[in-house]
mmCIF file of C-alpha atoms in Angstrom:
data_model
loop_
_atom_site.group_PDB
_atom_site.id
_atom_site.type_symbol
_atom_site.label_atom_id
_atom_site.label_comp_id
_atom_site.label_asym_id
_atom_site.label_seq_id
_atom_site.Cartn_x
_atom_site.Cartn_y
_atom_site.Cartn_z
ATOM 1 C CA MET P 913 -77.539 125.580 -12.303
ATOM 2 C CA ASN P 914 -79.377 123.386 -9.816
ATOM 3 C CA PRO P 915 -81.256 125.627 -7.334
ATOM 4 C CA ASN P 916 -80.978 122.992 -4.612
ATOM 5 C CA ASN P 917 -77.177 123.107 -4.687
ATOM 6 C CA LEU P 918 -75.724 126.396 -3.447
ATOM 7 C CA THR P 919 -72.007 126.877 -4.006
ATOM 8 C CA ASP P 920 -69.863 129.231 -1.935
ATOM 9 C CA THR P 921 -67.314 130.657 -4.443
ATOM 10 C CA ASN P 922 -64.922 131.697 -1.685
ATOM 11 C CA SER P 923 -64.799 128.345 0.184
ATOM 12 C CA ASN P 924 -65.781 125.990 -2.654
ATOM 13 C CA LEU P 925 -68.205 124.211 -0.221
ATOM 14 C CA VAL P 926 -71.583 122.838 -1.220
ATOM 15 C CA VAL P 927 -74.362 123.454 1.378
ATOM 16 C CA ARG P 928 -77.447 121.194 1.088
ATOM 17 C CA PRO P 929 -80.655 121.788 3.054
ATOM 18 C CA VAL P 930 -81.868 119.011 5.395
ATOM 19 C CA PRO P 931 -84.412 116.724 3.674
ATOM 20 C CA ALA P 932 -88.001 116.990 4.853
ATOM 21 C CA ASP P 933 -88.025 113.442 6.293
ATOM 22 C CA GLN P 934 -84.985 114.044 8.541
ATOM 23 C CA ILE P 935 -84.447 116.068 11.716
ATOM 24 C CA SER P 936 -81.372 118.102 12.335
ATOM 25 C CA PRO P 937 -79.566 118.096 15.724
ATOM 26 C CA LYS P 938 -80.451 121.746 16.128
ATOM 27 C CA ALA P 939 -84.166 120.991 15.792
ATOM 28 C CA VAL P 940 -83.863 118.208 18.385
ATOM 29 C CA VAL P 941 -82.212 120.564 20.890
ATOM 30 C CA LEU P 942 -84.858 123.221 20.317
ATOM 31 C CA ARG P 943 -87.651 120.693 20.800
ATOM 32 C CA VAL P 944 -86.121 119.472 24.090
ATOM 33 C CA LEU P 945 -85.887 123.058 25.319
ATOM 34 C CA GLN P 946 -89.555 123.567 24.388
ATOM 35 C CA LEU P 947 -90.567 120.439 26.313
ATOM 36 C CA LYS P 948 -88.588 121.647 29.298
ATOM 37 C CA THR P 949 -90.424 124.945 29.193
ATOM 38 C CA VAL P 950 -93.785 123.162 28.907
ATOM 39 C CA PHE P 951 -92.935 120.939 31.896
ATOM 40 C CA GLN P 952 -91.923 123.969 33.971
ATOM 41 C CA ARG P 953 -95.279 125.591 33.246
ATOM 42 C CA ASN P 954 -97.358 122.482 33.990
ATOM 43 C CA TRP P 955 -95.441 120.410 36.548
ATOM 44 C CA LYS P 956 -97.939 121.196 39.274
ATOM 45 C CA LEU P 957 -100.822 119.974 37.124
ATOM 46 C CA ILE P 958 -98.956 116.746 36.290
ATOM 47 C CA LEU P 959 -98.120 116.167 39.950
ATOM 48 C CA ILE P 960 -101.661 116.833 41.204
ATOM 49 C CA ILE P 961 -103.399 114.553 38.676
ATOM 50 C CA THR P 962 -100.842 111.748 39.171
ATOM 51 C CA LEU P 963 -101.192 111.911 42.961
ATOM 52 C CA LEU P 964 -104.979 111.991 42.620
ATOM 53 C CA GLY P 965 -104.869 108.767 40.592
ATOM 54 C CA GLY P 966 -102.583 107.181 43.173
ATOM 55 C CA ILE P 967 -104.924 108.158 46.023
ATOM 56 C CA ILE P 968 -107.918 106.656 44.233
ATOM 57 C CA GLY P 969 -105.977 103.435 43.639
ATOM 58 C CA PHE P 970 -104.896 103.341 47.284
ATOM 59 C CA ILE P 971 -108.506 103.670 48.427
ATOM 60 C CA ILE P 972 -109.528 100.817 46.113
ATOM 61 C CA ASP P 973 -106.749 98.619 47.508
ATOM 62 C CA ARG P 974 -107.853 99.315 51.073
ATOM 63 C CA THR P 975 -111.587 98.751 50.492
ATOM 64 C CA LYS P 976 -111.327 95.754 48.138
ATOM 65 C CA ALA P 977 -108.114 94.157 49.288
ATOM 66 C CA ARG P 978 -107.708 90.488 48.372
ATOM 67 C CA LYS P 979 -107.170 88.239 51.357
ATOM 68 C CA PRO P 980 -103.770 86.564 51.652
ATOM 69 C CA THR P 981 -103.495 82.983 50.455
ATOM 70 C CA TYR P 982 -101.595 80.084 52.006
ATOM 71 C CA ASN P 983 -99.584 77.850 49.701
ATOM 72 C CA ALA P 984 -99.462 74.148 50.592
ATOM 73 C CA ALA P 985 -97.483 71.654 48.503
ATOM 74 C CA ILE P 986 -96.661 67.995 48.852
ATOM 75 C CA THR P 987 -94.053 66.188 46.755
ATOM 76 C CA PHE P 988 -94.498 62.457 46.213
ATOM 77 C CA ASN P 989 -93.319 59.595 44.065
ATOM 78 C CA LEU P 990 -95.693 57.190 42.349
ATOM 79 C CA GLY P 991 -94.375 53.683 41.900
ATOM 80 C CA GLY P 992 -94.594 50.070 42.939
ATOM 81 C CA GLY P 993 -97.558 49.101 40.770
ATOM 82 C CA SER P 994 -97.245 46.716 37.837
ATOM 83 C CA SER P 995 -99.339 47.652 34.839
ATOM 84 C CA ASN P 996 -99.135 44.142 33.396
ATOM 85 C CA SER P 997 -101.824 42.372 35.403
ATOM 86 C CA PHE P 998 -101.683 39.173 33.357
ATOM 87 C CA GLY P 999 -97.965 38.631 32.897
ATOM 88 C CA GLY P 1000 -95.361 36.307 34.303
ATOM 89 C CA GLU P 1001 -96.553 33.272 36.169
ATOM 90 C CA LEU P 1002 -100.211 34.277 35.725
ATOM 91 C CA GLY P 1003 -100.105 34.154 31.932
ATOM 92 C CA MET P 1004 -101.306 30.567 31.791
ATOM 93 C CA LEU P 1005 -104.085 31.306 34.251
ATOM 94 C CA ALA P 1006 -105.318 34.245 32.201
ATOM 95 C CA GLY P 1007 -105.187 32.145 29.045
ATOM 96 C CA ALA P 1008 -107.398 29.506 30.666
ATOM 97 C CA PHE P 1009 -110.139 32.119 30.998
ATOM 98 C CA GLY P 1010 -109.640 33.576 27.531
ATOM 99 C CA LEU P 1011 -107.956 36.753 28.806
ATOM 100 C CA GLY P 1012 -104.477 36.250 27.389
ATOM 101 C CA ASN P 1013 -102.812 37.903 24.398
ATOM 102 C CA SER P 1014 -104.959 41.022 24.669
ATOM 103 C CA ALA P 1015 -103.749 44.409 23.490
ATOM 104 C CA PRO P 1016 -102.568 46.616 26.350
ATOM 105 C CA ASP P 1017 -104.730 49.625 27.223
ATOM 106 C CA ALA P 1018 -103.302 53.113 27.532
ATOM 107 C CA SER P 1019 -102.782 53.867 31.209
ATOM 108 C CA ILE P 1020 -104.398 56.999 32.635
ATOM 109 C CA PHE P 1021 -101.737 57.084 35.327
ATOM 110 C CA SER P 1022 -98.713 57.664 33.111
ATOM 111 C CA GLY P 1023 -97.139 60.896 31.927
ATOM 112 C CA GLU P 1024 -99.416 63.826 31.202
ATOM 113 C CA ASN P 1025 -102.487 61.638 31.687
ATOM 114 C CA PHE P 1026 -101.872 61.529 35.426
ATOM 115 C CA LEU P 1027 -101.633 65.324 35.655
ATOM 116 C CA ILE P 1028 -105.044 65.677 34.013
ATOM 117 C CA TYR P 1029 -106.555 62.806 35.981
ATOM 118 C CA ALA P 1030 -105.488 64.240 39.365
ATOM 119 C CA LYS P 1031 -107.402 67.482 38.658
ATOM 120 C CA SER P 1032 -110.475 65.834 37.146
ATOM 121 C CA ARG P 1033 -113.868 66.593 38.638
ATOM 122 C CA PRO P 1034 -114.733 63.055 39.880
ATOM 123 C CA VAL P 1035 -111.497 62.827 41.883
ATOM 124 C CA VAL P 1036 -111.758 66.357 43.311
ATOM 125 C CA VAL P 1037 -115.400 65.842 44.314
ATOM 126 C CA LYS P 1038 -114.460 62.570 46.064
ATOM 127 C CA THR P 1039 -111.933 64.551 48.088
ATOM 128 C CA LEU P 1040 -114.458 67.255 48.989
ATOM 129 C CA MET P 1041 -116.913 64.593 50.147
ATOM 130 C CA LYS P 1042 -114.470 63.189 52.695
ATOM 131 C CA THR P 1043 -114.325 63.888 56.410
ATOM 132 C CA ALA P 1044 -111.011 65.148 57.736
ATOM 133 C CA PRO P 1045 -109.817 66.186 61.206
ATOM 134 C CA ILE P 1046 -109.580 69.978 61.299
ATOM 135 C CA ASN P 1047 -108.730 71.757 64.544
ATOM 136 C CA GLY P 1048 -109.445 68.569 66.472
ATOM 137 C CA ARG P 1049 -112.879 68.000 64.953
ATOM 138 C CA ASP P 1050 -114.001 65.749 62.104
ATOM 139 C CA THR P 1051 -115.367 68.053 59.415
ATOM 140 C CA LEU P 1052 -116.796 67.449 55.959
ATOM 141 C CA LEU P 1053 -114.255 69.061 53.668
ATOM 142 C CA ILE P 1054 -116.744 70.674 51.260
ATOM 143 C CA ASP P 1055 -118.593 72.388 54.125
ATOM 144 C CA TYR P 1056 -115.325 73.702 55.515
ATOM 145 C CA TYR P 1057 -114.326 74.904 52.051
ATOM 146 C CA ILE P 1058 -117.607 76.797 51.603
ATOM 147 C CA ARG P 1059 -117.155 78.530 54.969
ATOM 148 C CA HIS P 1060 -113.453 79.444 54.715
ATOM 149 C CA SER P 1061 -112.486 79.702 51.044
ATOM 150 C CA GLY P 1062 -114.156 83.059 50.386
ATOM 151 C CA ILE P 1063 -116.618 81.710 47.838
ATOM 152 C CA ARG P 1064 -119.554 82.941 49.927
ATOM 153 C CA ASP P 1065 -118.321 86.540 49.911
ATOM 154 C CA LYS P 1066 -117.360 86.604 46.234
ATOM 155 C CA GLU P 1067 -119.120 84.239 43.847
ATOM 156 C CA TRP P 1068 -122.193 83.757 46.110
ATOM 157 C CA GLU P 1069 -122.458 87.266 47.498
ATOM 158 C CA ASP P 1070 -125.912 87.856 45.969
ATOM 159 C CA ASN P 1071 -127.232 84.292 46.209
ATOM 160 C CA ASP P 1072 -128.727 83.646 49.644
ATOM 161 C CA THR P 1073 -129.647 80.047 48.757
ATOM 162 C CA LEU P 1074 -126.063 79.063 47.996
ATOM 163 C CA ARG P 1075 -124.708 81.044 50.944
ATOM 164 C CA ALA P 1076 -126.850 78.966 53.290
ATOM 165 C CA ILE P 1077 -126.125 75.580 51.708
ATOM 166 C CA GLN P 1078 -124.580 72.875 53.881
ATOM 167 C CA PHE P 1079 -124.081 69.220 52.961
ATOM 168 C CA GLY P 1080 -123.682 67.885 56.493
ATOM 169 C CA ILE P 1081 -122.739 64.337 55.441
ATOM 170 C CA ALA P 1082 -120.865 62.781 52.555
ATOM 171 C CA LYS P 1083 -123.139 62.019 49.609
ATOM 172 C CA THR P 1084 -122.947 60.178 46.323
ATOM 173 C CA PRO P 1085 -123.811 61.905 43.029
ATOM 174 C CA GLU P 1086 -127.208 60.161 43.025
ATOM 175 C CA GLN P 1087 -128.102 61.854 46.323
ATOM 176 C CA TYR P 1088 -127.380 65.454 45.242
ATOM 177 C CA SER P 1089 -130.194 67.965 44.999
ATOM 178 C CA LYS P 1090 -130.305 70.556 42.221
ATOM 179 C CA GLN P 1091 -128.884 73.248 44.489
ATOM 180 C CA GLU P 1092 -126.122 70.913 45.640
ATOM 181 C CA ILE P 1093 -125.226 70.064 42.039
ATOM 182 C CA ASN P 1094 -124.982 73.788 41.276
ATOM 183 C CA ALA P 1095 -122.885 74.404 44.394
ATOM 184 C CA ILE P 1096 -120.481 71.543 43.614
ATOM 185 C CA ALA P 1097 -120.036 72.777 40.039
ATOM 186 C CA GLN P 1098 -119.088 76.269 41.223
ATOM 187 C CA VAL P 1099 -116.836 74.953 43.974
ATOM 188 C CA PHE P 1100 -115.011 72.733 41.467
ATOM 189 C CA THR P 1101 -114.610 75.645 39.024
ATOM 190 C CA ARG P 1102 -113.079 77.794 41.746
ATOM 191 C CA ILE P 1103 -110.835 75.142 43.263
ATOM 192 C CA SER P 1104 -109.518 74.121 39.823
ATOM 193 C CA GLY P 1105 -107.808 77.501 39.636
ATOM 194 C CA GLU P 1106 -106.481 77.226 43.180
ATOM 195 C CA MET P 1107 -104.750 73.834 42.856
ATOM 196 C CA SER P 1108 -102.151 72.393 40.521
ATOM 197 C CA VAL P 1109 -100.420 69.093 39.799
ATOM 198 C CA SER P 1110 -96.990 69.343 38.218
ATOM 199 C CA GLN P 1111 -93.727 67.540 37.676
ATOM 200 C CA PRO P 1112 -90.893 69.584 39.248
ATOM 201 C CA GLU P 1113 -88.215 68.010 37.066
ATOM 202 C CA ARG P 1114 -88.863 66.506 33.661
ATOM 203 C CA LYS P 1115 -86.221 63.829 34.169
ATOM 204 C CA SER P 1116 -87.485 62.724 37.591
ATOM 205 C CA SER P 1117 -90.525 60.685 38.565
ATOM 206 C CA PHE P 1118 -91.506 63.043 41.384
ATOM 207 C CA MET P 1119 -94.897 64.767 41.340
ATOM 208 C CA ARG P 1120 -96.024 67.857 43.229
ATOM 209 C CA LEU P 1121 -99.571 68.548 44.372
ATOM 210 C CA SER P 1122 -100.151 72.104 45.555
ATOM 211 C CA ALA P 1123 -103.021 74.392 46.516
ATOM 212 C CA SER P 1124 -103.263 78.097 47.335
ATOM 213 C CA LEU P 1125 -106.315 78.840 49.496
ATOM 214 C CA GLU P 1126 -107.382 81.608 51.854
ATOM 215 C CA ASP P 1127 -107.340 79.397 54.965
ATOM 216 C CA GLU P 1128 -104.134 77.780 56.217
ATOM 217 C CA MET P 1129 -105.697 74.587 57.589
ATOM 218 C CA LEU P 1130 -107.895 74.249 54.506
ATOM 219 C CA SER P 1131 -104.850 74.351 52.227
ATOM 220 C CA LYS P 1132 -102.993 71.740 54.280
ATOM 221 C CA VAL P 1133 -105.898 69.341 54.774
ATOM 222 C CA PHE P 1134 -107.096 69.574 51.177
ATOM 223 C CA VAL P 1135 -103.684 68.677 49.727
ATOM 224 C CA GLU P 1136 -103.193 65.740 52.108
ATOM 225 C CA THR P 1137 -106.744 64.408 51.648
ATOM 226 C CA HIS P 1138 -106.614 64.779 47.881
ATOM 227 C CA LEU P 1139 -103.426 62.716 47.707
ATOM 228 C CA LYS P 1140 -105.130 59.955 49.712
ATOM 229 C CA THR P 1141 -108.103 60.068 47.334
ATOM 230 C CA ILE P 1142 -105.817 59.750 44.317
ATOM 231 C CA GLU P 1143 -104.065 56.774 45.914
ATOM 232 C CA GLU P 1144 -107.350 54.997 46.714
ATOM 233 C CA ASP P 1145 -108.810 55.633 43.282
ATOM 234 C CA TYR P 1146 -105.554 54.604 41.629
ATOM 235 C CA ARG P 1147 -105.499 51.364 43.607
ATOM 236 C CA GLN P 1148 -109.094 50.589 42.659
ATOM 237 C CA LYS P 1149 -108.602 51.208 38.936
ATOM 238 C CA GLN P 1150 -105.111 49.729 38.611
ATOM 239 C CA THR P 1151 -106.119 46.437 40.237
ATOM 240 C CA LYS P 1152 -109.604 46.214 38.732
ATOM 241 C CA LYS P 1153 -108.855 43.295 36.401
ATOM 242 C CA SER P 1154 -107.028 41.305 39.034
ATOM 243 C CA SER P 1155 -109.790 41.966 41.566
ATOM 244 C CA GLU P 1156 -112.388 40.661 39.124
ATOM 245 C CA MET P 1157 -110.210 37.623 38.452
ATOM 246 C CA LEU P 1158 -109.777 37.009 42.206
ATOM 247 C CA SER P 1159 -113.529 37.181 42.714
ATOM 248 C CA LEU P 1160 -114.011 34.660 39.893
ATOM 249 C CA LEU P 1161 -111.410 32.298 41.364
ATOM 250 C CA ASN P 1162 -112.943 32.537 44.839
ATOM 251 C CA ASN P 1163 -116.385 31.702 43.447
ATOM 252 C CA ARG P 1164 -114.915 28.801 41.499
ATOM 253 C CA ALA P 1165 -113.097 27.459 44.565
ATOM 254 C CA ASP P 1166 -116.291 27.705 46.625
ATOM 255 C CA SER P 1167 -118.265 25.890 43.935
ATOM 256 C CA LEU P 1168 -115.640 23.132 43.638
ATOM 257 C CA GLY P 1169 -115.519 22.839 47.408
ATOM 258 C CA ARG P 1170 -119.263 22.242 47.575
ATOM 259 C CA LEU P 1171 -119.115 19.643 44.793
ATOM 260 C CA LEU P 1172 -116.147 17.914 46.404
ATOM 261 C CA SER P 1173 -117.873 17.799 49.755
ATOM 262 C CA GLY P 1174 -120.975 16.263 48.185
ATOM 263 C CA THR P 1175 -118.987 13.675 46.227
ATOM 264 C CA GLU P 1176 -116.936 12.649 49.265
ATOM 265 C CA SER P 1177 -120.126 12.222 51.295
ATOM 266 C CA LYS P 1178 -121.648 10.010 48.607
ATOM 267 C CA LEU P 1179 -118.472 7.908 48.412
ATOM 268 C CA ALA P 1180 -118.380 7.440 52.182
ATOM 269 C CA GLN P 1181 -122.042 6.448 52.311
ATOM 270 C CA TYR P 1182 -121.623 4.016 49.412
ATOM 271 C CA ARG P 1183 -118.676 2.287 51.097
ATOM 272 C CA ASP P 1184 -120.540 2.056 54.392
ATOM 273 C CA GLN P 1185 -123.466 0.378 52.692
ATOM 274 C CA ASN P 1186 -121.404 -1.990 50.518
ATOM 275 C CA GLN P 1187 -118.420 -3.125 52.573
ATOM 276 C CA GLN P 1188 -118.399 -6.727 51.216
ATOM 277 C CA MET P 1189 -119.369 -5.798 47.684
ATOM 278 C CA VAL P 1190 -118.273 -8.197 44.915
ATOM 279 C CA VAL P 1191 -120.764 -7.309 42.174
ATOM 280 C CA ALA P 1192 -119.092 -5.671 39.185
ATOM 281 C CA THR P 1193 -121.746 -2.957 38.957
ATOM 282 C CA GLY P 1194 -121.112 -1.889 42.521
ATOM 283 C CA VAL P 1195 -117.368 -1.877 41.990
ATOM 284 C CA MET P 1196 -117.794 0.345 38.917
ATOM 285 C CA ALA P 1197 -120.002 2.776 40.865
ATOM 286 C CA GLU P 1198 -117.455 3.017 43.675
ATOM 287 C CA SER P 1199 -114.634 3.490 41.172
ATOM 288 C CA ARG P 1200 -116.577 6.281 39.489
ATOM 289 C CA LEU P 1201 -117.175 8.116 42.777
ATOM 290 C CA THR P 1202 -113.506 7.695 43.705
ATOM 291 C CA ARG P 1203 -112.401 9.086 40.355
ATOM 292 C CA ASN P 1204 -114.768 12.066 40.631
ATOM 293 C CA THR P 1205 -113.565 12.765 44.131
ATOM 294 C CA ALA P 1206 -109.908 12.714 43.077
ATOM 295 C CA TYR P 1207 -110.627 14.974 40.080
ATOM 296 C CA LEU P 1208 -112.555 17.496 42.182
ATOM 297 C CA GLN P 1209 -109.792 17.471 44.778
ATOM 298 C CA THR P 1210 -107.249 18.324 42.101
ATOM 299 C CA GLN P 1211 -109.416 21.115 40.680
ATOM 300 C CA TYR P 1212 -110.239 22.464 44.124
ATOM 301 C CA PHE P 1213 -106.613 22.629 45.267
ATOM 302 C CA SER P 1214 -105.656 24.181 41.916
ATOM 303 C CA ALA P 1215 -108.318 26.872 42.366
ATOM 304 C CA LEU P 1216 -107.026 27.612 45.877
ATOM 305 C CA VAL P 1217 -103.462 27.953 44.581
ATOM 306 C CA ASN P 1218 -104.573 30.239 41.731
ATOM 307 C CA ALA P 1219 -106.566 32.403 44.111
ATOM 308 C CA GLU P 1220 -103.558 32.746 46.389
ATOM 309 C CA ASN P 1221 -101.352 33.675 43.417
ATOM 310 C CA MET P 1222 -103.883 36.323 42.427
ATOM 311 C CA ARG P 1223 -103.810 37.796 45.932
ATOM 312 C CA LEU P 1224 -100.042 38.079 45.642
ATOM 313 C CA SER P 1225 -100.502 39.710 42.242
ATOM 314 C CA LEU P 1226 -102.821 42.292 43.798
ATOM 315 C CA ILE P 1227 -100.103 43.132 46.314
ATOM 316 C CA ARG P 1228 -97.546 43.552 43.522
ATOM 317 C CA GLU P 1229 -99.913 45.718 41.462
ATOM 318 C CA ALA P 1230 -100.884 47.936 44.377
ATOM 319 C CA PRO P 1231 -99.439 51.443 43.932
ATOM 320 C CA LEU P 1232 -96.858 52.843 46.291
ATOM 321 C CA PHE P 1233 -97.195 56.550 47.007
ATOM 322 C CA THR P 1234 -94.015 57.674 48.730
ATOM 323 C CA ILE P 1235 -94.202 61.168 50.192
ATOM 324 C CA ILE P 1236 -90.897 62.944 49.607
ATOM 325 C CA ASP P 1237 -91.718 66.385 51.015
ATOM 326 C CA PRO P 1238 -94.823 66.558 53.240
ATOM 327 C CA VAL P 1239 -96.829 69.653 54.097
ATOM 328 C CA ALA P 1240 -95.330 71.522 57.045
ATOM 329 C CA LEU P 1241 -96.859 74.327 59.096
ATOM 330 C CA PRO P 1242 -96.683 77.285 59.018
ATOM 331 C CA LEU P 1243 -97.457 77.630 55.340
ATOM 332 C CA TYR P 1244 -96.053 80.309 53.069
ATOM 333 C CA LYS P 1245 -98.343 83.355 53.135
ATOM 334 C CA ASP P 1246 -98.806 85.139 49.838
ATOM 335 C CA VAL P 1247 -100.011 88.734 50.299
ATOM 336 C CA ALA P 1248 -101.508 90.513 47.294
ATOM 337 C CA SER P 1249 -99.563 93.534 46.068
ATOM 338 C CA ALA P 1250 -101.104 97.013 45.730
ATOM 339 C CA VAL P 1251 -102.066 96.694 42.083
ATOM 340 C CA ALA P 1252 -104.725 99.424 42.116
ATOM 341 C CA LEU P 1253 -102.225 101.937 43.536
ATOM 342 C CA GLN P 1254 -99.739 101.269 40.746
ATOM 343 C CA LEU P 1255 -102.423 101.406 38.072
ATOM 344 C CA GLY P 1256 -103.788 104.628 39.582
ATOM 345 C CA LEU P 1257 -100.377 106.320 39.380
ATOM 346 C CA ILE P 1258 -99.874 105.191 35.777
ATOM 347 C CA LEU P 1259 -103.346 106.268 34.673
ATOM 348 C CA GLY P 1260 -102.968 109.565 36.541
ATOM 349 C CA LEU P 1261 -99.689 110.267 34.721
ATOM 350 C CA ILE P 1262 -101.246 109.446 31.332
ATOM 351 C CA ILE P 1263 -104.272 111.666 31.996
ATOM 352 C CA SER P 1264 -102.039 114.526 33.198
ATOM 353 C CA LEU P 1265 -99.929 114.357 30.033
ATOM 354 C CA LEU P 1266 -103.091 114.381 27.932
ATOM 355 C CA ALA P 1267 -104.350 117.421 29.870
ATOM 356 C CA VAL P 1268 -101.023 119.235 29.344
ATOM 357 C CA PHE P 1269 -101.178 118.449 25.625
ATOM 358 C CA LEU P 1270 -104.698 119.912 25.322
ATOM 359 C CA ARG P 1271 -103.731 122.922 27.418
ATOM 360 C CA GLU P 1272 -100.646 123.716 25.355
ATOM 361 C CA THR P 1273 -102.568 123.231 22.114
ATOM 362 C CA TYR P 1274 -105.224 125.706 23.254
ATOM 363 C CA ARG P 1275 -102.527 128.150 24.371
ATOM 364 C CA SER P 1276 -100.801 127.929 20.953
ATOM 365 C CA ILE P 1277 -104.074 128.576 19.138
ATOM 366 C CA MET P 1278 -104.840 131.627 21.277
ATOM 367 C CA GLN P 1279 -101.350 133.042 20.691
ATOM 368 C CA GLU P 1280 -101.743 132.739 16.911
ATOM 369 C CA ARG P 1281 -104.939 134.776 17.080
#
């Protein structure tokens, strides 16, 4: 007979004990009743420790509260510029200078490249080095940022040299001192986390430039000035080839104009001196000057036409930044939530449960003795 199987002869029922790896409903009910008894004995301790943690968190929130931030965003559309600088009616002109049939370069202003470019350090620093009207006064943006962004009271709290730094005027990278280089690096690191460039809808061509700073006017002016910087830098880079070509054509037209003027003067002088000329040599010399003058006139007028076409090309290639949704005051104010209070309550509850566990364990040991 199997000792694990007990048979009741009267009822013909087989009663099996609960396996060791399973819990019976009765055991669950008894355990819940035990926990209820433990809670009744220790609820005051749990409440006191939890409230103590909440009070500590509340004090931390009050003493080290993060200042509210102001969110500024501007939605714009980038278009109007032609990436093919040497196409269409200017193909023959580019070929004459050996610039045709070249492989196209990847544009930094398309797709994800533009999102990275707009937050790059050179572009952001150009924005910070601009003067903008703030509260009716022209102010260097980086100086205003240092005074009102909170970087002095946080990152530079223990650095008196950086706290006292002031640029005063816009400078180029070659004019920076060592302290100014260090200050710009830290300002860029901080502002990189406070601004963003995104595409609201994947299927649209709209872009959104936003910033969340501790000063309302700083947020507004930075976003607007940064968009202007992007537009200027975009225009300069997008039209670089055509600008170089226009400069070359202008120099060529000026050179041809000087040669033409000299040749015409020589022809006029020669005719004045030889009005009744019948010698073949003189006729050949006059014919040569006339031919040179006509050739230079053709080349000169052609250079003027090409230069004018290139100016029109620059207009076509120029980017068009259309602002869809400008920045409007007042800005949305984002107030930090009481994080320390919530963490204090959670930690207080965990510590109180741990204290109850240790207390009940000690009590059980003493009862067994």
